[in-house]
């Protein structure tokens, strides 16, 4: 077993996702369902006998990615730190008559035997982890030889300042640690001797006020004002890699860069 994140940070993550559980769930099902379907497609592409696979979704949140995977495999398990998220995940699965076993646990201390799963996924969670390498090591431990590990997360774009990028993210959400670079995530996979099968980079246009509403930060609030000021400070040089711009009506838009990696053990 690898060491878990500090209890203090786990408490911060739980507080953030308990407080914003419903708004976060509404957002991910509205805006990330297509990405979840794409991850499931990539993760199971050319998989022999995939309908008999056992899948684990780590940091499953309200079940966005688990719900895309479940119809394609025999059994699905979702793990998350936050009980409020697991409650919403159970509700989401009941609405579509799918089965999933949900467990409250730390990604860096998974309560499963080694080689218990054929597929382990993790969507949009590494940037909340002080040591994502520990989580990836656990994901690798519980997947069988020949099984697959798939990770999707935001990244700091090439050429941008990771410090500037994370300063903006942490102003909005203190549970954010760092958006790694694509190369850093690749290095984590290589350190676990995982062989890459597929890699995709994508950009998603976001509207600033909508992004802030996911964390319940309304215009005029201290969190909103600080985050907007930091984002607008990069309008000219794009130092944080968000490519921010204003529209004619004064709305602020930016790009979120994500990477998906699917690898084989």
PDB file of C-alpha atoms in Angstrom:
ATOM      1  CA  UNK A   1       0.000   0.000   0.000  1.00  0.00           C
ATOM      2  CA  UNK A   2       1.139   3.558  -0.656  1.00  0.00           C
ATOM      3  CA  UNK A   3       0.798   6.457   1.753  1.00  0.00           C
ATOM      4  CA  UNK A   4      -2.395   8.467   1.640  1.00  0.00           C
ATOM      5  CA  UNK A   5      -2.742  12.230   1.312  1.00  0.00           C
ATOM      6  CA  UNK A   6      -2.584  14.318   4.455  1.00  0.00           C
ATOM      7  CA  UNK A   7      -5.809  14.090   6.501  1.00  0.00           C
ATOM      8  CA  UNK A   8      -6.039  17.887   6.367  1.00  0.00           C
ATOM      9  CA  UNK A   9      -6.171  17.943   2.582  1.00  0.00           C
ATOM     10  CA  UNK A  10      -8.673  15.106   2.454  1.00  0.00           C
ATOM     11  CA  UNK A  11     -10.877  17.126   4.809  1.00  0.00           C
ATOM     12  CA  UNK A  12     -10.573  20.109   2.473  1.00  0.00           C
ATOM     13  CA  UNK A  13     -11.637  17.981  -0.496  1.00  0.00           C
ATOM     14  CA  UNK A  14     -14.583  16.546   1.438  1.00  0.00           C
ATOM     15  CA  UNK A  15     -15.709  20.007   2.537  1.00  0.00           C
ATOM     16  CA  UNK A  16     -15.508  21.428  -0.978  1.00  0.00           C
ATOM     17  CA  UNK A  17     -17.375  18.585  -2.646  1.00  0.00           C
ATOM     18  CA  UNK A  18     -19.973  18.273   0.109  1.00  0.00           C
ATOM     19  CA  UNK A  19     -20.724  21.993  -0.066  1.00  0.00           C
ATOM     20  CA  UNK A  20     -20.964  22.003  -3.873  1.00  0.00           C
ATOM     21  CA  UNK A  21     -22.259  18.456  -4.419  1.00  0.00           C
ATOM     22  CA  UNK A  22     -25.438  19.328  -6.296  1.00  0.00           C
ATOM     23  CA  UNK A  23     -24.015  22.145  -8.431  1.00  0.00           C
ATOM     24  CA  UNK A  24     -20.983  20.009  -9.311  1.00  0.00           C
ATOM     25  CA  UNK A  25     -23.180  17.031 -10.190  1.00  0.00           C
ATOM     26  CA  UNK A  26     -25.420  19.189 -12.381  1.00  0.00           C
ATOM     27  CA  UNK A  27     -22.339  20.547 -14.165  1.00  0.00           C
ATOM     28  CA  UNK A  28     -20.591  17.246 -14.871  1.00  0.00           C
ATOM     29  CA  UNK A  29     -23.694  15.498 -16.206  1.00  0.00           C
ATOM     30  CA  UNK A  30     -24.417  18.502 -18.430  1.00  0.00           C
ATOM     31  CA  UNK A  31     -20.882  19.079 -19.706  1.00  0.00           C
ATOM     32  CA  UNK A  32     -18.768  15.935 -19.188  1.00  0.00           C
ATOM     33  CA  UNK A  33     -21.039  13.108 -20.319  1.00  0.00           C
ATOM     34  CA  UNK A  34     -19.550  13.193 -23.817  1.00  0.00           C
ATOM     35  CA  UNK A  35     -16.019  13.043 -22.388  1.00  0.00           C
ATOM     36  CA  UNK A  36     -17.046  10.144 -20.171  1.00  0.00           C
ATOM     37  CA  UNK A  37     -18.328   8.246 -23.197  1.00  0.00           C
ATOM     38  CA  UNK A  38     -15.076   8.946 -25.033  1.00  0.00           C
ATOM     39  CA  UNK A  39     -12.968   7.709 -22.117  1.00  0.00           C
ATOM     40  CA  UNK A  40     -15.052   4.523 -21.904  1.00  0.00           C
ATOM     41  CA  UNK A  41     -14.654   3.995 -25.642  1.00  0.00           C
ATOM     42  CA  UNK A  42     -10.877   4.462 -25.532  1.00  0.00           C
ATOM     43  CA  UNK A  43     -10.439   2.417 -22.371  1.00  0.00           C
ATOM     44  CA  UNK A  44     -12.302  -0.599 -23.748  1.00  0.00           C
ATOM     45  CA  UNK A  45     -11.284  -0.362 -27.403  1.00  0.00           C
ATOM     46  CA  UNK A  46     -10.311  -3.814 -28.752  1.00  0.00           C
ATOM     47  CA  UNK A  47     -10.631  -5.227 -25.224  1.00  0.00           C
ATOM     48  CA  UNK A  48     -11.084  -8.997 -25.365  1.00  0.00           C
ATOM     49  CA  UNK A  49     -14.229 -10.177 -23.583  1.00  0.00           C
ATOM     50  CA  UNK A  50     -14.867  -6.673 -22.160  1.00  0.00           C
ATOM     51  CA  UNK A  51     -18.445  -7.583 -21.264  1.00  0.00           C
ATOM     52  CA  UNK A  52     -16.998  -9.827 -18.532  1.00  0.00           C
ATOM     53  CA  UNK A  53     -14.581  -7.233 -17.145  1.00  0.00           C
ATOM     54  CA  UNK A  54     -14.652  -5.777 -13.634  1.00  0.00           C
ATOM     55  CA  UNK A  55     -14.167  -2.010 -13.626  1.00  0.00           C
ATOM     56  CA  UNK A  56     -13.226   0.427 -10.861  1.00  0.00           C
ATOM     57  CA  UNK A  57     -13.749   4.188 -11.137  1.00  0.00           C
ATOM     58  CA  UNK A  58     -11.541   6.087  -8.669  1.00  0.00           C
ATOM     59  CA  UNK A  59     -12.700   9.483  -7.321  1.00  0.00           C
ATOM     60  CA  UNK A  60     -15.988   8.727  -9.055  1.00  0.00           C
ATOM     61  CA  UNK A  61     -17.865  11.826  -7.862  1.00  0.00           C
ATOM     62  CA  UNK A  62     -21.538  11.653  -8.859  1.00  0.00           C
ATOM     63  CA  UNK A  63     -20.834   8.723 -11.187  1.00  0.00           C
ATOM     64  CA  UNK A  64     -20.269  10.481 -14.507  1.00  0.00           C
ATOM     65  CA  UNK A  65     -17.548   8.161 -15.769  1.00  0.00           C
ATOM     66  CA  UNK A  66     -18.767   5.034 -13.977  1.00  0.00           C
ATOM     67  CA  UNK A  67     -22.155   5.462 -15.660  1.00  0.00           C
ATOM     68  CA  UNK A  68     -20.502   5.476 -19.093  1.00  0.00           C
ATOM     69  CA  UNK A  69     -18.470   2.356 -18.298  1.00  0.00           C
ATOM     70  CA  UNK A  70     -21.102   0.255 -16.509  1.00  0.00           C
ATOM     71  CA  UNK A  71     -23.169  -0.790 -19.566  1.00  0.00           C
ATOM     72  CA  UNK A  72     -20.010  -2.049 -21.272  1.00  0.00           C
ATOM     73  CA  UNK A  73     -18.682  -4.363 -18.526  1.00  0.00           C
ATOM     74  CA  UNK A  74     -19.892  -7.075 -16.127  1.00  0.00           C
ATOM     75  CA  UNK A  75     -19.422  -5.228 -12.824  1.00  0.00           C
ATOM     76  CA  UNK A  76     -18.552  -1.670 -11.816  1.00  0.00           C
ATOM     77  CA  UNK A  77     -17.323  -0.197  -8.530  1.00  0.00           C
ATOM     78  CA  UNK A  78     -17.013   3.507  -7.723  1.00  0.00           C
ATOM     79  CA  UNK A  79     -14.768   4.956  -5.008  1.00  0.00           C
ATOM     80  CA  UNK A  80     -14.878   8.494  -3.621  1.00  0.00           C
ATOM     81  CA  UNK A  81     -13.799  10.384  -0.492  1.00  0.00           C
ATOM     82  CA  UNK A  82     -17.089  12.258  -0.166  1.00  0.00           C
ATOM     83  CA  UNK A  83     -20.299  10.625   1.013  1.00  0.00           C
ATOM     84  CA  UNK A  84     -22.425  13.384  -0.522  1.00  0.00           C
ATOM     85  CA  UNK A  85     -20.984  12.546  -3.937  1.00  0.00           C
ATOM     86  CA  UNK A  86     -21.585   8.816  -3.473  1.00  0.00           C
ATOM     87  CA  UNK A  87     -25.199   9.517  -2.551  1.00  0.00           C
ATOM     88  CA  UNK A  88     -25.679  11.464  -5.800  1.00  0.00           C
ATOM     89  CA  UNK A  89     -23.915   8.683  -7.730  1.00  0.00           C
ATOM     90  CA  UNK A  90     -26.306   6.080  -6.342  1.00  0.00           C
ATOM     91  CA  UNK A  91     -29.221   8.290  -7.352  1.00  0.00           C
ATOM     92  CA  UNK A  92     -27.816   8.777 -10.859  1.00  0.00           C
ATOM     93  CA  UNK A  93     -27.434   5.023 -11.335  1.00  0.00           C
ATOM     94  CA  UNK A  94     -30.929   4.303 -10.062  1.00  0.00           C
ATOM     95  CA  UNK A  95     -32.362   6.701 -12.657  1.00  0.00           C
ATOM     96  CA  UNK A  96     -30.904   4.656 -15.519  1.00  0.00           C
ATOM     97  CA  UNK A  97     -31.397   1.215 -13.902  1.00  0.00           C
ATOM     98  CA  UNK A  98     -27.680   0.402 -13.799  1.00  0.00           C
ATOM     99  CA  UNK A  99     -25.834  -1.408 -11.020  1.00  0.00           C
ATOM    100  CA  UNK A 100     -22.680  -0.141  -9.303  1.00  0.00           C
ATOM    101  CA  UNK A 101     -21.071  -0.862  -5.947  1.00  0.00           C
ATOM    102  CA  UNK A 102     -20.021   2.386  -4.234  1.00  0.00           C
ATOM    103  CA  UNK A 103     -17.310   2.590  -1.575  1.00  0.00           C
ATOM    104  CA  UNK A 104     -16.084   5.572   0.459  1.00  0.00           C
ATOM    105  CA  UNK A 105     -12.272   5.462   0.389  1.00  0.00           C
ATOM    106  CA  UNK A 106      -9.059   7.366  -0.300  1.00  0.00           C
ATOM    107  CA  UNK A 107      -7.632   6.940  -3.818  1.00  0.00           C
ATOM    108  CA  UNK A 108      -4.172   6.466  -2.295  1.00  0.00           C
ATOM    109  CA  UNK A 109      -5.372   3.627  -0.033  1.00  0.00           C
ATOM    110  CA  UNK A 110      -7.765   1.549  -2.093  1.00  0.00           C
ATOM    111  CA  UNK A 111      -9.505  -1.156   0.012  1.00  0.00           C
ATOM    112  CA  UNK A 112      -9.197  -3.882  -2.618  1.00  0.00           C
ATOM    113  CA  UNK A 113      -6.936  -6.868  -3.152  1.00  0.00           C
ATOM    114  CA  UNK A 114      -4.210  -6.645  -5.770  1.00  0.00           C
ATOM    115  CA  UNK A 115      -5.249  -7.580  -9.309  1.00  0.00           C
ATOM    116  CA  UNK A 116      -8.970  -7.322  -8.442  1.00  0.00           C
ATOM    117  CA  UNK A 117     -10.011  -5.415 -11.584  1.00  0.00           C
ATOM    118  CA  UNK A 118      -9.614  -5.532 -15.348  1.00  0.00           C
ATOM    119  CA  UNK A 119     -10.026  -1.770 -15.803  1.00  0.00           C
ATOM    120  CA  UNK A 120      -9.364   1.151 -13.430  1.00  0.00           C
ATOM    121  CA  UNK A 121     -10.288   4.716 -14.406  1.00  0.00           C
ATOM    122  CA  UNK A 122      -9.983   8.152 -12.817  1.00  0.00           C
ATOM    123  CA  UNK A 123     -11.557  11.308 -14.243  1.00  0.00           C
ATOM    124  CA  UNK A 124     -10.723  14.886 -13.291  1.00  0.00           C
ATOM    125  CA  UNK A 125      -9.229  14.088  -9.889  1.00  0.00           C
ATOM    126  CA  UNK A 126      -5.426  14.095 -10.095  1.00  0.00           C
ATOM    127  CA  UNK A 127      -5.349  17.895  -9.757  1.00  0.00           C
ATOM    128  CA  UNK A 128      -6.968  17.561  -6.310  1.00  0.00           C
ATOM    129  CA  UNK A 129      -4.276  15.158  -5.070  1.00  0.00           C
ATOM    130  CA  UNK A 130      -1.046  16.223  -3.301  1.00  0.00           C
ATOM    131  CA  UNK A 131       0.565  13.023  -4.613  1.00  0.00           C
ATOM    132  CA  UNK A 132      -1.216  11.699  -7.705  1.00  0.00           C
ATOM    133  CA  UNK A 133       1.633   9.205  -8.124  1.00  0.00           C
ATOM    134  CA  UNK A 134       0.409   7.412  -4.996  1.00  0.00           C
ATOM    135  CA  UNK A 135      -3.085   7.125  -6.441  1.00  0.00           C
ATOM    136  CA  UNK A 136      -1.747   5.847  -9.762  1.00  0.00           C
ATOM    137  CA  UNK A 137       0.385   3.283  -7.917  1.00  0.00           C
ATOM    138  CA  UNK A 138      -2.735   2.026  -6.143  1.00  0.00           C
ATOM    139  CA  UNK A 139      -4.697   1.950  -9.379  1.00  0.00           C
ATOM    140  CA  UNK A 140      -1.888  -0.085 -10.931  1.00  0.00           C
ATOM    141  CA  UNK A 141      -1.769  -2.441  -7.946  1.00  0.00           C
ATOM    142  CA  UNK A 142      -5.453  -3.351  -8.100  1.00  0.00           C
ATOM    143  CA  UNK A 143      -5.564  -3.926 -11.877  1.00  0.00           C
ATOM    144  CA  UNK A 144      -4.542  -7.336 -13.210  1.00  0.00           C
ATOM    145  CA  UNK A 145      -1.613  -7.893 -15.591  1.00  0.00           C
ATOM    146  CA  UNK A 146      -2.928  -7.189 -19.066  1.00  0.00           C
ATOM    147  CA  UNK A 147      -5.636  -4.957 -17.609  1.00  0.00           C
ATOM    148  CA  UNK A 148      -5.953  -1.252 -18.319  1.00  0.00           C
ATOM    149  CA  UNK A 149      -5.623   2.049 -16.461  1.00  0.00           C
ATOM    150  CA  UNK A 150      -7.223   5.214 -17.849  1.00  0.00           C
ATOM    151  CA  UNK A 151      -6.835   8.766 -16.542  1.00  0.00           C
ATOM    152  CA  UNK A 152      -8.477  11.982 -17.742  1.00  0.00           C
ATOM    153  CA  UNK A 153      -7.552  15.296 -16.146  1.00  0.00           C
ATOM    154  CA  UNK A 154      -6.967  18.975 -16.751  1.00  0.00           C
ATOM    155  CA  UNK A 155      -3.362  19.904 -17.523  1.00  0.00           C
ATOM    156  CA  UNK A 156      -1.236  23.027 -17.715  1.00  0.00           C
ATOM    157  CA  UNK A 157      -0.694  23.610 -21.464  1.00  0.00           C
ATOM    158  CA  UNK A 158       2.802  23.413 -22.892  1.00  0.00           C
ATOM    159  CA  UNK A 159       4.604  26.759 -22.634  1.00  0.00           C
ATOM    160  CA  UNK A 160       2.346  28.092 -19.848  1.00  0.00           C
ATOM    161  CA  UNK A 161       3.361  28.717 -16.248  1.00  0.00           C
ATOM    162  CA  UNK A 162       2.191  25.909 -13.980  1.00  0.00           C
ATOM    163  CA  UNK A 163       2.451  28.291 -11.017  1.00  0.00           C
ATOM    164  CA  UNK A 164       0.248  30.929 -12.694  1.00  0.00           C
ATOM    165  CA  UNK A 165      -2.254  28.281 -13.827  1.00  0.00           C
ATOM    166  CA  UNK A 166      -2.608  26.770 -10.374  1.00  0.00           C
ATOM    167  CA  UNK A 167      -2.759  30.177  -8.669  1.00  0.00           C
ATOM    168  CA  UNK A 168      -5.969  30.895 -10.578  1.00  0.00           C
ATOM    169  CA  UNK A 169      -7.377  27.419  -9.936  1.00  0.00           C
ATOM    170  CA  UNK A 170      -6.612  27.550  -6.199  1.00  0.00           C
ATOM    171  CA  UNK A 171      -8.191  31.007  -5.831  1.00  0.00           C
ATOM    172  CA  UNK A 172     -11.412  29.469  -7.160  1.00  0.00           C
ATOM    173  CA  UNK A 173     -11.073  26.157  -5.302  1.00  0.00           C
ATOM    174  CA  UNK A 174      -8.557  25.659  -2.443  1.00  0.00           C
ATOM    175  CA  UNK A 175      -8.804  21.870  -2.825  1.00  0.00           C
ATOM    176  CA  UNK A 176      -7.010  22.210  -6.185  1.00  0.00           C
ATOM    177  CA  UNK A 177      -3.326  21.271  -5.867  1.00  0.00           C
ATOM    178  CA  UNK A 178      -1.754  21.401  -9.343  1.00  0.00           C
ATOM    179  CA  UNK A 179      -2.706  20.837 -12.948  1.00  0.00           C
ATOM    180  CA  UNK A 180       0.195  18.692 -14.104  1.00  0.00           C
ATOM    181  CA  UNK A 181       1.725  18.975 -17.544  1.00  0.00           C
ATOM    182  CA  UNK A 182       1.008  16.229 -20.072  1.00  0.00           C
ATOM    183  CA  UNK A 183       4.647  15.175 -19.826  1.00  0.00           C
ATOM    184  CA  UNK A 184       4.399  14.809 -16.048  1.00  0.00           C
ATOM    185  CA  UNK A 185       1.394  12.512 -16.299  1.00  0.00           C
ATOM    186  CA  UNK A 186       3.258  10.472 -18.916  1.00  0.00           C
ATOM    187  CA  UNK A 187       6.180  10.161 -16.481  1.00  0.00           C
ATOM    188  CA  UNK A 188       3.845   8.914 -13.740  1.00  0.00           C
ATOM    189  CA  UNK A 189       2.545   6.206 -16.075  1.00  0.00           C
ATOM    190  CA  UNK A 190       6.084   5.252 -17.079  1.00  0.00           C
ATOM    191  CA  UNK A 191       7.115   4.995 -13.420  1.00  0.00           C
ATOM    192  CA  UNK A 192       4.439   2.311 -12.970  1.00  0.00           C
ATOM    193  CA  UNK A 193       5.610   0.529 -16.140  1.00  0.00           C
ATOM    194  CA  UNK A 194       2.240   1.122 -17.778  1.00  0.00           C
ATOM    195  CA  UNK A 195       2.333   0.895 -21.581  1.00  0.00           C
ATOM    196  CA  UNK A 196       0.375   3.656 -23.303  1.00  0.00           C
ATOM    197  CA  UNK A 197      -2.334   2.507 -25.728  1.00  0.00           C
ATOM    198  CA  UNK A 198      -4.004   5.857 -26.448  1.00  0.00           C
ATOM    199  CA  UNK A 199      -3.389   9.531 -25.683  1.00  0.00           C
ATOM    200  CA  UNK A 200      -5.655  12.476 -26.484  1.00  0.00           C
ATOM    201  CA  UNK A 201      -5.420  16.193 -25.717  1.00  0.00           C
ATOM    202  CA  UNK A 202      -8.541  18.340 -25.943  1.00  0.00           C
ATOM    203  CA  UNK A 203      -9.596  21.927 -25.272  1.00  0.00           C
ATOM    204  CA  UNK A 204     -13.008  22.920 -23.941  1.00  0.00           C
ATOM    205  CA  UNK A 205     -14.326  26.482 -24.073  1.00  0.00           C
ATOM    206  CA  UNK A 206     -15.635  27.638 -20.701  1.00  0.00           C
ATOM    207  CA  UNK A 207     -17.579  30.723 -19.656  1.00  0.00           C
ATOM    208  CA  UNK A 208     -16.105  32.249 -16.518  1.00  0.00           C
ATOM    209  CA  UNK A 209     -19.347  32.915 -14.608  1.00  0.00           C
ATOM    210  CA  UNK A 210     -20.589  29.380 -15.273  1.00  0.00           C
ATOM    211  CA  UNK A 211     -17.231  27.973 -14.106  1.00  0.00           C
ATOM    212  CA  UNK A 212     -17.517  29.959 -10.880  1.00  0.00           C
ATOM    213  CA  UNK A 213     -21.122  28.905 -10.288  1.00  0.00           C
ATOM    214  CA  UNK A 214     -19.970  25.266 -10.007  1.00  0.00           C
ATOM    215  CA  UNK A 215     -18.213  26.222  -6.735  1.00  0.00           C
ATOM    216  CA  UNK A 216     -21.132  28.440  -5.672  1.00  0.00           C
ATOM    217  CA  UNK A 217     -19.070  31.641  -6.142  1.00  0.00           C
ATOM    218  CA  UNK A 218     -21.460  34.300  -7.387  1.00  0.00           C
ATOM    219  CA  UNK A 219     -20.411  37.599  -9.069  1.00  0.00           C
ATOM    220  CA  UNK A 220     -19.296  40.082  -6.442  1.00  0.00           C
ATOM    221  CA  UNK A 221     -18.226  37.474  -3.894  1.00  0.00           C
ATOM    222  CA  UNK A 222     -14.597  37.612  -2.656  1.00  0.00           C
ATOM    223  CA  UNK A 223     -13.741  34.285  -4.328  1.00  0.00           C
ATOM    224  CA  UNK A 224     -15.268  35.399  -7.618  1.00  0.00           C
ATOM    225  CA  UNK A 225     -13.521  38.794  -7.553  1.00  0.00           C
ATOM    226  CA  UNK A 226     -10.085  37.358  -6.720  1.00  0.00           C
ATOM    227  CA  UNK A 227     -10.287  34.610  -9.331  1.00  0.00           C
ATOM    228  CA  UNK A 228     -11.521  36.959 -12.048  1.00  0.00           C
ATOM    229  CA  UNK A 229      -8.780  39.494 -11.288  1.00  0.00           C
ATOM    230  CA  UNK A 230      -6.119  36.782 -11.595  1.00  0.00           C
ATOM    231  CA  UNK A 231      -7.607  35.486 -14.849  1.00  0.00           C
ATOM    232  CA  UNK A 232      -7.920  38.979 -16.362  1.00  0.00           C
ATOM    233  CA  UNK A 233      -4.305  39.722 -15.435  1.00  0.00           C
ATOM    234  CA  UNK A 234      -3.319  37.102 -18.049  1.00  0.00           C
ATOM    235  CA  UNK A 235      -5.446  38.514 -20.889  1.00  0.00           C
ATOM    236  CA  UNK A 236      -2.424  39.931 -22.712  1.00  0.00           C
ATOM    237  CA  UNK A 237       0.333  37.400 -22.091  1.00  0.00           C
ATOM    238  CA  UNK A 238      -1.739  34.218 -21.493  1.00  0.00           C
ATOM    239  CA  UNK A 239       0.900  33.209 -18.952  1.00  0.00           C
ATOM    240  CA  UNK A 240      -1.415  30.646 -17.298  1.00  0.00           C
ATOM    241  CA  UNK A 241      -2.387  28.962 -20.570  1.00  0.00           C
ATOM    242  CA  UNK A 242      -6.136  29.583 -20.299  1.00  0.00           C
ATOM    243  CA  UNK A 243      -6.297  31.764 -23.445  1.00  0.00           C
ATOM    244  CA  UNK A 244      -8.771  34.173 -21.764  1.00  0.00           C
ATOM    245  CA  UNK A 245     -10.790  36.615 -23.908  1.00  0.00           C
ATOM    246  CA  UNK A 246     -13.750  38.928 -23.520  1.00  0.00           C
ATOM    247  CA  UNK A 247     -16.786  38.794 -25.779  1.00  0.00           C
ATOM    248  CA  UNK A 248     -18.655  41.854 -27.048  1.00  0.00           C
ATOM    249  CA  UNK A 249     -21.081  41.684 -24.127  1.00  0.00           C
ATOM    250  CA  UNK A 250     -18.216  41.719 -21.608  1.00  0.00           C
ATOM    251  CA  UNK A 251     -18.389  38.029 -20.704  1.00  0.00           C
ATOM    252  CA  UNK A 252     -15.077  36.328 -19.966  1.00  0.00           C
ATOM    253  CA  UNK A 253     -14.280  33.061 -21.734  1.00  0.00           C
ATOM    254  CA  UNK A 254     -11.277  30.751 -21.515  1.00  0.00           C
ATOM    255  CA  UNK A 255     -10.065  27.303 -22.585  1.00  0.00           C
ATOM    256  CA  UNK A 256      -9.598  24.315 -20.286  1.00  0.00           C
ATOM    257  CA  UNK A 257      -6.994  21.838 -21.569  1.00  0.00           C
ATOM    258  CA  UNK A 258      -7.414  18.145 -20.741  1.00  0.00           C
ATOM    259  CA  UNK A 259      -5.495  14.982 -21.448  1.00  0.00           C
ATOM    260  CA  UNK A 260      -6.702  11.385 -21.557  1.00  0.00           C
ATOM    261  CA  UNK A 261      -4.248   8.490 -21.290  1.00  0.00           C
ATOM    262  CA  UNK A 262      -5.159   4.812 -21.530  1.00  0.00           C
ATOM    263  CA  UNK A 263      -2.435   2.309 -20.727  1.00  0.00           C
ATOM    264  CA  UNK A 264      -1.963  -1.409 -20.215  1.00  0.00           C
ATOM    265  CA  UNK A 265      -0.289  -3.124 -17.261  1.00  0.00           C
TER     266      UNK A 265
END
